[in-house]
mmCIF file of N, CA and C in Angstrom:
data_model
loop_
_atom_site.group_PDB
_atom_site.id
_atom_site.type_symbol
_atom_site.label_atom_id
_atom_site.label_comp_id
_atom_site.label_asym_id
_atom_site.label_seq_id
_atom_site.Cartn_x
_atom_site.Cartn_y
_atom_site.Cartn_z
ATOM 1 N N ALA A 1 -10.696 -1.618 -4.897
ATOM 2 C CA ALA A 1 -10.935 -2.926 -4.355
ATOM 3 C C ALA A 1 -12.383 -3.093 -3.920
ATOM 4 N N THR A 2 -12.904 -2.040 -3.305
ATOM 5 C CA THR A 2 -14.292 -2.125 -2.865
ATOM 6 C C THR A 2 -15.221 -2.362 -4.037
ATOM 7 N N ALA A 3 -14.970 -1.710 -5.154
ATOM 8 C CA ALA A 3 -15.853 -1.852 -6.313
ATOM 9 C C ALA A 3 -15.886 -3.281 -6.816
ATOM 10 N N THR A 4 -14.755 -3.960 -6.839
ATOM 11 C CA THR A 4 -14.748 -5.330 -7.345
ATOM 12 C C THR A 4 -15.008 -6.343 -6.241
ATOM 13 N N ALA A 5 -14.884 -5.962 -4.979
ATOM 14 C CA ALA A 5 -15.177 -6.887 -3.875
ATOM 15 C C ALA A 5 -16.658 -7.200 -3.818
ATOM 16 N N SER A 6 -17.482 -6.292 -4.298
ATOM 17 C CA SER A 6 -18.921 -6.510 -4.224
ATOM 18 C C SER A 6 -19.475 -7.218 -5.450
ATOM 19 N N THR A 7 -18.619 -7.600 -6.371
ATOM 20 C CA THR A 7 -19.074 -8.233 -7.601
ATOM 21 C C THR A 7 -19.457 -9.675 -7.355
ATOM 22 N N PRO A 8 -20.305 -10.251 -8.207
ATOM 23 C CA PRO A 8 -20.730 -11.638 -8.025
ATOM 24 C C PRO A 8 -19.572 -12.614 -8.175
ATOM 25 N N SER A 9 -19.798 -13.858 -7.753
ATOM 26 C CA SER A 9 -18.726 -14.851 -7.786
ATOM 27 C C SER A 9 -18.421 -15.355 -9.195
ATOM 28 N N GLU A 10 -19.327 -15.152 -10.142
ATOM 29 C CA GLU A 10 -19.022 -15.572 -11.512
ATOM 30 C C GLU A 10 -17.973 -14.620 -12.109
ATOM 31 N N PRO A 11 -17.304 -15.036 -13.177
ATOM 32 C CA PRO A 11 -16.264 -14.192 -13.768
ATOM 33 C C PRO A 11 -16.771 -12.775 -14.058
ATOM 34 N N PHE A 12 -15.978 -11.802 -13.695
ATOM 35 C CA PHE A 12 -16.342 -10.398 -13.852
ATOM 36 C C PHE A 12 -15.272 -9.742 -14.703
ATOM 37 N N GLN A 13 -15.681 -8.973 -15.690
ATOM 38 C CA GLN A 13 -14.727 -8.340 -16.599
ATOM 39 C C GLN A 13 -15.229 -6.969 -16.998
ATOM 40 N N TRP A 14 -14.299 -6.042 -17.189
ATOM 41 C CA TRP A 14 -14.608 -4.726 -17.716
ATOM 42 C C TRP A 14 -13.488 -4.355 -18.668
ATOM 43 N N PHE A 15 -13.617 -3.238 -19.337
ATOM 44 C CA PHE A 15 -12.617 -2.843 -20.320
ATOM 45 C C PHE A 15 -11.891 -1.583 -19.861
ATOM 46 N N GLY A 16 -10.571 -1.612 -19.974
ATOM 47 C CA GLY A 16 -9.721 -0.504 -19.548
ATOM 48 C C GLY A 16 -9.783 0.667 -20.514
ATOM 49 N N PRO A 17 -8.946 1.681 -20.265
ATOM 50 C CA PRO A 17 -9.006 2.926 -21.023
ATOM 51 C C PRO A 17 -8.790 2.791 -22.527
ATOM 52 N N VAL A 18 -8.037 1.791 -22.947
ATOM 53 C CA VAL A 18 -7.821 1.613 -24.385
ATOM 54 C C VAL A 18 -8.488 0.341 -24.898
ATOM 55 N N GLY A 19 -9.485 -0.160 -24.154
ATOM 56 C CA GLY A 19 -10.278 -1.291 -24.601
ATOM 57 C C GLY A 19 -9.771 -2.665 -24.211
ATOM 58 N N GLN A 20 -8.690 -2.734 -23.440
ATOM 59 C CA GLN A 20 -8.159 -4.035 -23.045
ATOM 60 C C GLN A 20 -9.019 -4.643 -21.938
ATOM 61 N N PRO A 21 -9.300 -5.959 -22.005
ATOM 62 C CA PRO A 21 -10.114 -6.604 -20.971
ATOM 63 C C PRO A 21 -9.379 -6.615 -19.626
ATOM 64 N N GLN A 22 -10.106 -6.371 -18.552
ATOM 65 C CA GLN A 22 -9.560 -6.355 -17.197
ATOM 66 C C GLN A 22 -10.376 -7.291 -16.312
ATOM 67 N N THR A 23 -9.748 -7.892 -15.307
ATOM 68 C CA THR A 23 -10.431 -8.708 -14.315
ATOM 69 C C THR A 23 -9.899 -8.317 -12.932
ATOM 70 N N PRO A 24 -10.703 -8.514 -11.875
ATOM 71 C CA PRO A 24 -10.244 -8.153 -10.533
ATOM 72 C C PRO A 24 -9.017 -8.964 -10.121
ATOM 73 N N ASN A 25 -8.091 -8.319 -9.428
ATOM 74 C CA ASN A 25 -6.918 -8.999 -8.875
ATOM 75 C C ASN A 25 -6.380 -8.176 -7.712
ATOM 76 N N TYR A 26 -5.403 -8.712 -7.041
ATOM 77 C CA TYR A 26 -4.803 -8.017 -5.898
ATOM 78 C C TYR A 26 -3.394 -7.537 -6.218
ATOM 79 N N ASN A 27 -3.050 -7.322 -7.479
ATOM 80 C CA ASN A 27 -1.689 -6.965 -7.853
ATOM 81 C C ASN A 27 -1.176 -5.701 -7.168
ATOM 82 N N GLY A 28 -2.052 -4.768 -6.826
ATOM 83 C CA GLY A 28 -1.607 -3.541 -6.160
ATOM 84 C C GLY A 28 -1.644 -3.620 -4.654
ATOM 85 N N CYS A 29 -1.987 -4.757 -4.092
ATOM 86 C CA CYS A 29 -2.134 -4.904 -2.646
ATOM 87 C C CYS A 29 -1.076 -5.883 -2.132
ATOM 88 N N ILE A 30 0.014 -5.363 -1.574
ATOM 89 C CA ILE A 30 1.134 -6.233 -1.210
ATOM 90 C C ILE A 30 0.807 -7.226 -0.106
ATOM 91 N N THR A 31 -0.268 -6.992 0.660
ATOM 92 C CA THR A 31 -0.616 -7.968 1.693
ATOM 93 C C THR A 31 -1.362 -9.166 1.119
ATOM 94 N N GLN A 32 -1.837 -9.085 -0.120
ATOM 95 C CA GLN A 32 -2.653 -10.153 -0.701
ATOM 96 C C GLN A 32 -1.940 -10.951 -1.779
ATOM 97 N N ILE A 33 -0.727 -10.573 -2.139
ATOM 98 C CA ILE A 33 -0.003 -11.303 -3.182
ATOM 99 C C ILE A 33 1.174 -12.064 -2.561
ATOM 100 N N PRO A 34 1.569 -13.193 -3.155
ATOM 101 C CA PRO A 34 2.729 -13.928 -2.649
ATOM 102 C C PRO A 34 4.029 -13.215 -3.017
ATOM 103 N N GLN A 35 5.122 -13.699 -2.445
ATOM 104 C CA GLN A 35 6.435 -13.118 -2.746
ATOM 105 C C GLN A 35 6.710 -13.155 -4.235
ATOM 106 N N ARG A 36 7.333 -12.112 -4.711
ATOM 107 C CA ARG A 36 7.730 -12.035 -6.120
ATOM 108 C C ARG A 36 9.128 -11.460 -6.190
ATOM 109 N N GLY A 37 9.851 -11.810 -7.208
ATOM 110 C CA GLY A 37 11.183 -11.250 -7.410
ATOM 111 C C GLY A 37 12.276 -12.207 -6.967
ATOM 112 N N ILE A 38 13.489 -11.903 -7.365
ATOM 113 C CA ILE A 38 14.649 -12.760 -7.101
ATOM 114 C C ILE A 38 14.929 -12.890 -5.606
ATOM 115 N N HIS A 39 14.850 -11.795 -4.870
ATOM 116 C CA HIS A 39 15.187 -11.786 -3.443
ATOM 117 C C HIS A 39 13.946 -11.710 -2.559
ATOM 118 N N GLY A 40 12.840 -12.204 -3.009
ATOM 119 C CA GLY A 40 11.614 -12.156 -2.227
ATOM 120 C C GLY A 40 10.717 -11.020 -2.656
ATOM 121 N N GLY A 41 11.310 -9.894 -3.040
ATOM 122 C CA GLY A 41 10.544 -8.762 -3.558
ATOM 123 C C GLY A 41 9.357 -8.377 -2.706
ATOM 124 N N VAL A 42 8.310 -7.953 -3.350
ATOM 125 C CA VAL A 42 7.104 -7.548 -2.644
ATOM 126 C C VAL A 42 6.172 -8.734 -2.473
ATOM 127 N N GLY A 43 5.219 -8.574 -1.619
ATOM 128 C CA GLY A 43 4.231 -9.617 -1.385
ATOM 129 C C GLY A 43 4.413 -10.250 -0.014
ATOM 130 N N TYR A 44 3.345 -10.282 0.734
ATOM 131 C CA TYR A 44 3.425 -10.786 2.099
ATOM 132 C C TYR A 44 2.450 -11.915 2.402
ATOM 133 N N SER A 45 1.570 -12.273 1.484
ATOM 134 C CA SER A 45 0.515 -13.232 1.815
ATOM 135 C C SER A 45 1.060 -14.577 2.282
ATOM 136 N N ASP A 46 2.202 -14.975 1.795
ATOM 137 C CA ASP A 46 2.764 -16.263 2.204
ATOM 138 C C ASP A 46 3.927 -16.109 3.186
ATOM 139 N N ARG A 47 4.191 -14.898 3.658
ATOM 140 C CA ARG A 47 5.281 -14.666 4.608
ATOM 141 C C ARG A 47 4.810 -14.382 6.028
ATOM 142 N N LEU A 48 3.631 -13.809 6.174
ATOM 143 C CA LEU A 48 3.143 -13.420 7.490
ATOM 144 C C LEU A 48 1.882 -14.190 7.852
ATOM 145 N N ASP A 49 1.927 -14.893 8.951
ATOM 146 C CA ASP A 49 0.745 -15.610 9.424
ATOM 147 C C ASP A 49 -0.272 -14.615 9.975
ATOM 148 N N GLY A 50 -1.532 -14.913 9.782
ATOM 149 C CA GLY A 50 -2.578 -14.100 10.373
ATOM 150 C C GLY A 50 -3.101 -12.957 9.529
ATOM 151 N N LEU A 51 -2.559 -12.769 8.331
ATOM 152 C CA LEU A 51 -3.107 -11.714 7.471
ATOM 153 C C LEU A 51 -4.486 -12.138 6.975
ATOM 154 N N ALA A 52 -5.443 -11.259 7.084
ATOM 155 C CA ALA A 52 -6.797 -11.566 6.631
ATOM 156 C C ALA A 52 -6.848 -11.599 5.112
ATOM 157 N N CYS A 53 -7.690 -12.455 4.590
ATOM 158 C CA CYS A 53 -7.902 -12.531 3.152
ATOM 159 C C CYS A 53 -8.916 -11.460 2.749
ATOM 160 N N ALA A 54 -8.606 -10.698 1.734
ATOM 161 C CA ALA A 54 -9.494 -9.615 1.298
ATOM 162 C C ALA A 54 -10.839 -10.142 0.790
ATOM 163 N N ASN A 55 -10.910 -11.404 0.397
ATOM 164 C CA ASN A 55 -12.178 -11.950 -0.091
ATOM 165 C C ASN A 55 -13.239 -12.043 1.002
ATOM 166 N N THR A 56 -12.807 -12.022 2.256
ATOM 167 C CA THR A 56 -13.754 -12.136 3.363
ATOM 168 C C THR A 56 -13.863 -10.833 4.161
ATOM 169 N N ALA A 57 -13.338 -9.754 3.636
ATOM 170 C CA ALA A 57 -13.333 -8.474 4.358
ATOM 171 C C ALA A 57 -14.711 -7.827 4.357
ATOM 172 N N ALA A 58 -15.002 -7.124 5.424
ATOM 173 C CA ALA A 58 -16.216 -6.305 5.499
ATOM 174 C C ALA A 58 -15.843 -4.902 5.060
ATOM 175 N N VAL A 59 -16.689 -4.293 4.239
ATOM 176 C CA VAL A 59 -16.407 -2.966 3.723
ATOM 177 C C VAL A 59 -17.260 -1.951 4.466
ATOM 178 N N GLY A 60 -16.625 -0.909 4.931
ATOM 179 C CA GLY A 60 -17.340 0.156 5.629
ATOM 180 C C GLY A 60 -16.522 1.424 5.562
ATOM 181 N N GLY A 61 -17.013 2.451 6.174
ATOM 182 C CA GLY A 61 -16.242 3.676 6.180
ATOM 183 C C GLY A 61 -17.081 4.882 6.517
ATOM 184 N N TRP A 62 -16.469 6.020 6.393
ATOM 185 C CA TRP A 62 -17.107 7.278 6.701
ATOM 186 C C TRP A 62 -16.551 8.320 5.742
ATOM 187 N N ASP A 63 -17.377 9.206 5.289
ATOM 188 C CA ASP A 63 -16.929 10.248 4.376
ATOM 189 C C ASP A 63 -17.648 11.537 4.738
ATOM 190 N N ILE A 64 -16.955 12.646 4.617
ATOM 191 C CA ILE A 64 -17.572 13.927 4.936
ATOM 192 C C ILE A 64 -18.471 14.419 3.813
ATOM 193 N N ARG A 65 -18.357 13.799 2.661
ATOM 194 C CA ARG A 65 -19.207 14.179 1.531
ATOM 195 C C ARG A 65 -20.476 13.348 1.535
ATOM 196 N N PRO A 66 -21.608 13.946 1.222
ATOM 197 C CA PRO A 66 -22.856 13.190 1.196
ATOM 198 C C PRO A 66 -23.060 12.393 -0.099
ATOM 199 N N THR A 67 -22.122 12.485 -1.028
ATOM 200 C CA THR A 67 -22.248 11.815 -2.324
ATOM 201 C C THR A 67 -22.249 10.301 -2.153
ATOM 202 N N LYS A 68 -23.144 9.620 -2.854
ATOM 203 C CA LYS A 68 -23.173 8.154 -2.833
ATOM 204 C C LYS A 68 -21.893 7.620 -3.465
ATOM 205 N N LEU A 69 -21.482 6.412 -3.025
ATOM 206 C CA LEU A 69 -20.205 5.855 -3.481
ATOM 207 C C LEU A 69 -20.100 5.726 -4.995
ATOM 208 N N GLY A 70 -21.119 5.174 -5.625
ATOM 209 C CA GLY A 70 -21.080 4.990 -7.078
ATOM 210 C C GLY A 70 -20.984 6.312 -7.817
ATOM 211 N N ASP A 71 -21.735 7.309 -7.356
ATOM 212 C CA ASP A 71 -21.677 8.630 -7.980
ATOM 213 C C ASP A 71 -20.304 9.269 -7.773
ATOM 214 N N ALA A 72 -19.724 9.084 -6.580
ATOM 215 C CA ALA A 72 -18.392 9.620 -6.311
ATOM 216 C C ALA A 72 -17.348 8.962 -7.214
ATOM 217 N N LEU A 73 -17.475 7.647 -7.439
ATOM 218 C CA LEU A 73 -16.546 6.965 -8.349
ATOM 219 C C LEU A 73 -16.617 7.575 -9.744
ATOM 220 N N ALA A 74 -17.817 7.862 -10.205
ATOM 221 C CA ALA A 74 -17.990 8.443 -11.536
ATOM 222 C C ALA A 74 -17.450 9.877 -11.585
ATOM 223 N N GLN A 75 -17.741 10.664 -10.567
ATOM 224 C CA GLN A 75 -17.321 12.065 -10.556
ATOM 225 C C GLN A 75 -15.808 12.211 -10.472
ATOM 226 N N GLN A 76 -15.171 11.405 -9.646
ATOM 227 C CA GLN A 76 -13.730 11.556 -9.421
ATOM 228 C C GLN A 76 -12.872 10.814 -10.437
ATOM 229 N N GLN A 77 -13.474 9.966 -11.253
ATOM 230 C CA GLN A 77 -12.786 9.241 -12.324
ATOM 231 C C GLN A 77 -11.541 8.503 -11.820
ATOM 232 N N ILE A 78 -11.723 7.786 -10.699
ATOM 233 C CA ILE A 78 -10.619 7.045 -10.095
ATOM 234 C C ILE A 78 -10.421 5.697 -10.776
ATOM 235 N N LEU A 79 -11.513 5.071 -11.162
ATOM 236 C CA LEU A 79 -11.460 3.750 -11.781
ATOM 237 C C LEU A 79 -11.826 3.839 -13.260
ATOM 238 N N ASP A 80 -11.554 2.768 -13.991
ATOM 239 C CA ASP A 80 -11.925 2.705 -15.403
ATOM 240 C C ASP A 80 -13.417 2.971 -15.570
ATOM 241 N N TYR A 81 -13.761 3.733 -16.586
ATOM 242 C CA TYR A 81 -15.153 4.107 -16.833
ATOM 243 C C TYR A 81 -16.060 2.885 -16.922
ATOM 244 N N ASP A 82 -15.636 1.866 -17.649
ATOM 245 C CA ASP A 82 -16.489 0.692 -17.832
ATOM 246 C C ASP A 82 -16.724 -0.038 -16.509
ATOM 247 N N LEU A 83 -15.709 -0.091 -15.632
ATOM 248 C CA LEU A 83 -15.889 -0.708 -14.317
ATOM 249 C C LEU A 83 -16.904 0.091 -13.496
ATOM 250 N N VAL A 84 -16.777 1.407 -13.480
ATOM 251 C CA VAL A 84 -17.713 2.252 -12.737
ATOM 252 C C VAL A 84 -19.130 2.078 -13.290
ATOM 253 N N ARG A 85 -19.248 2.027 -14.594
ATOM 254 C CA ARG A 85 -20.561 1.838 -15.213
ATOM 255 C C ARG A 85 -21.207 0.547 -14.739
ATOM 256 N N ARG A 86 -20.411 -0.504 -14.580
ATOM 257 C CA ARG A 86 -20.950 -1.808 -14.189
ATOM 258 C C ARG A 86 -21.311 -1.890 -12.713
ATOM 259 N N VAL A 87 -20.614 -1.155 -11.831
ATOM 260 C CA VAL A 87 -20.838 -1.292 -10.383
ATOM 261 C C VAL A 87 -21.507 -0.073 -9.745
ATOM 262 N N ARG A 88 -21.748 0.981 -10.500
ATOM 263 C CA ARG A 88 -22.244 2.237 -9.938
ATOM 264 C C ARG A 88 -23.542 2.069 -9.150
ATOM 265 N N GLU A 89 -24.524 1.411 -9.723
ATOM 266 C CA GLU A 89 -25.814 1.263 -9.060
ATOM 267 C C GLU A 89 -25.677 0.489 -7.742
ATOM 268 N N GLU A 90 -24.929 -0.602 -7.773
ATOM 269 C CA GLU A 90 -24.741 -1.386 -6.549
ATOM 270 C C GLU A 90 -23.973 -0.595 -5.486
ATOM 271 N N MET A 91 -22.940 0.140 -5.918
ATOM 272 C CA MET A 91 -22.158 0.945 -4.965
ATOM 273 C C MET A 91 -23.015 2.071 -4.371
ATOM 274 N N ASN A 92 -23.940 2.597 -5.129
ATOM 275 C CA ASN A 92 -24.818 3.646 -4.593
ATOM 276 C C ASN A 92 -25.719 3.109 -3.474
ATOM 277 N N GLY A 93 -25.914 1.802 -3.430
ATOM 278 C CA GLY A 93 -26.734 1.204 -2.388
ATOM 279 C C GLY A 93 -25.975 0.902 -1.093
ATOM 280 N N VAL A 94 -24.650 1.086 -1.100
ATOM 281 C CA VAL A 94 -23.834 0.816 0.086
ATOM 282 C C VAL A 94 -23.893 2.013 1.025
ATOM 283 N N GLU A 95 -24.283 1.773 2.268
ATOM 284 C CA GLU A 95 -24.353 2.842 3.275
ATOM 285 C C GLU A 95 -22.974 3.115 3.837
ATOM 286 N N VAL A 96 -22.594 4.392 3.884
ATOM 287 C CA VAL A 96 -21.347 4.799 4.552
ATOM 288 C C VAL A 96 -21.629 5.916 5.503
#
């Protein structure tokens, strides 16, 4: 989320592991998606008042490793390679 939260407001796209186009979304964050499913399912954005919107969140943190964020993303291979390639330099500029 942090990697795509810092992206510009214009449409942002990268390519997944088998070349499929990807765009930022909150599908994995149950606090940011509306209810889904027959019986309400997952999703809390429209059920709980007062939940902060991730679009206005401040990003910060602390890590015991001295590695810059962008370099750590590349080393640990947590995100799609193309996404890391696009945000690595900007993420390396984020102080943690």
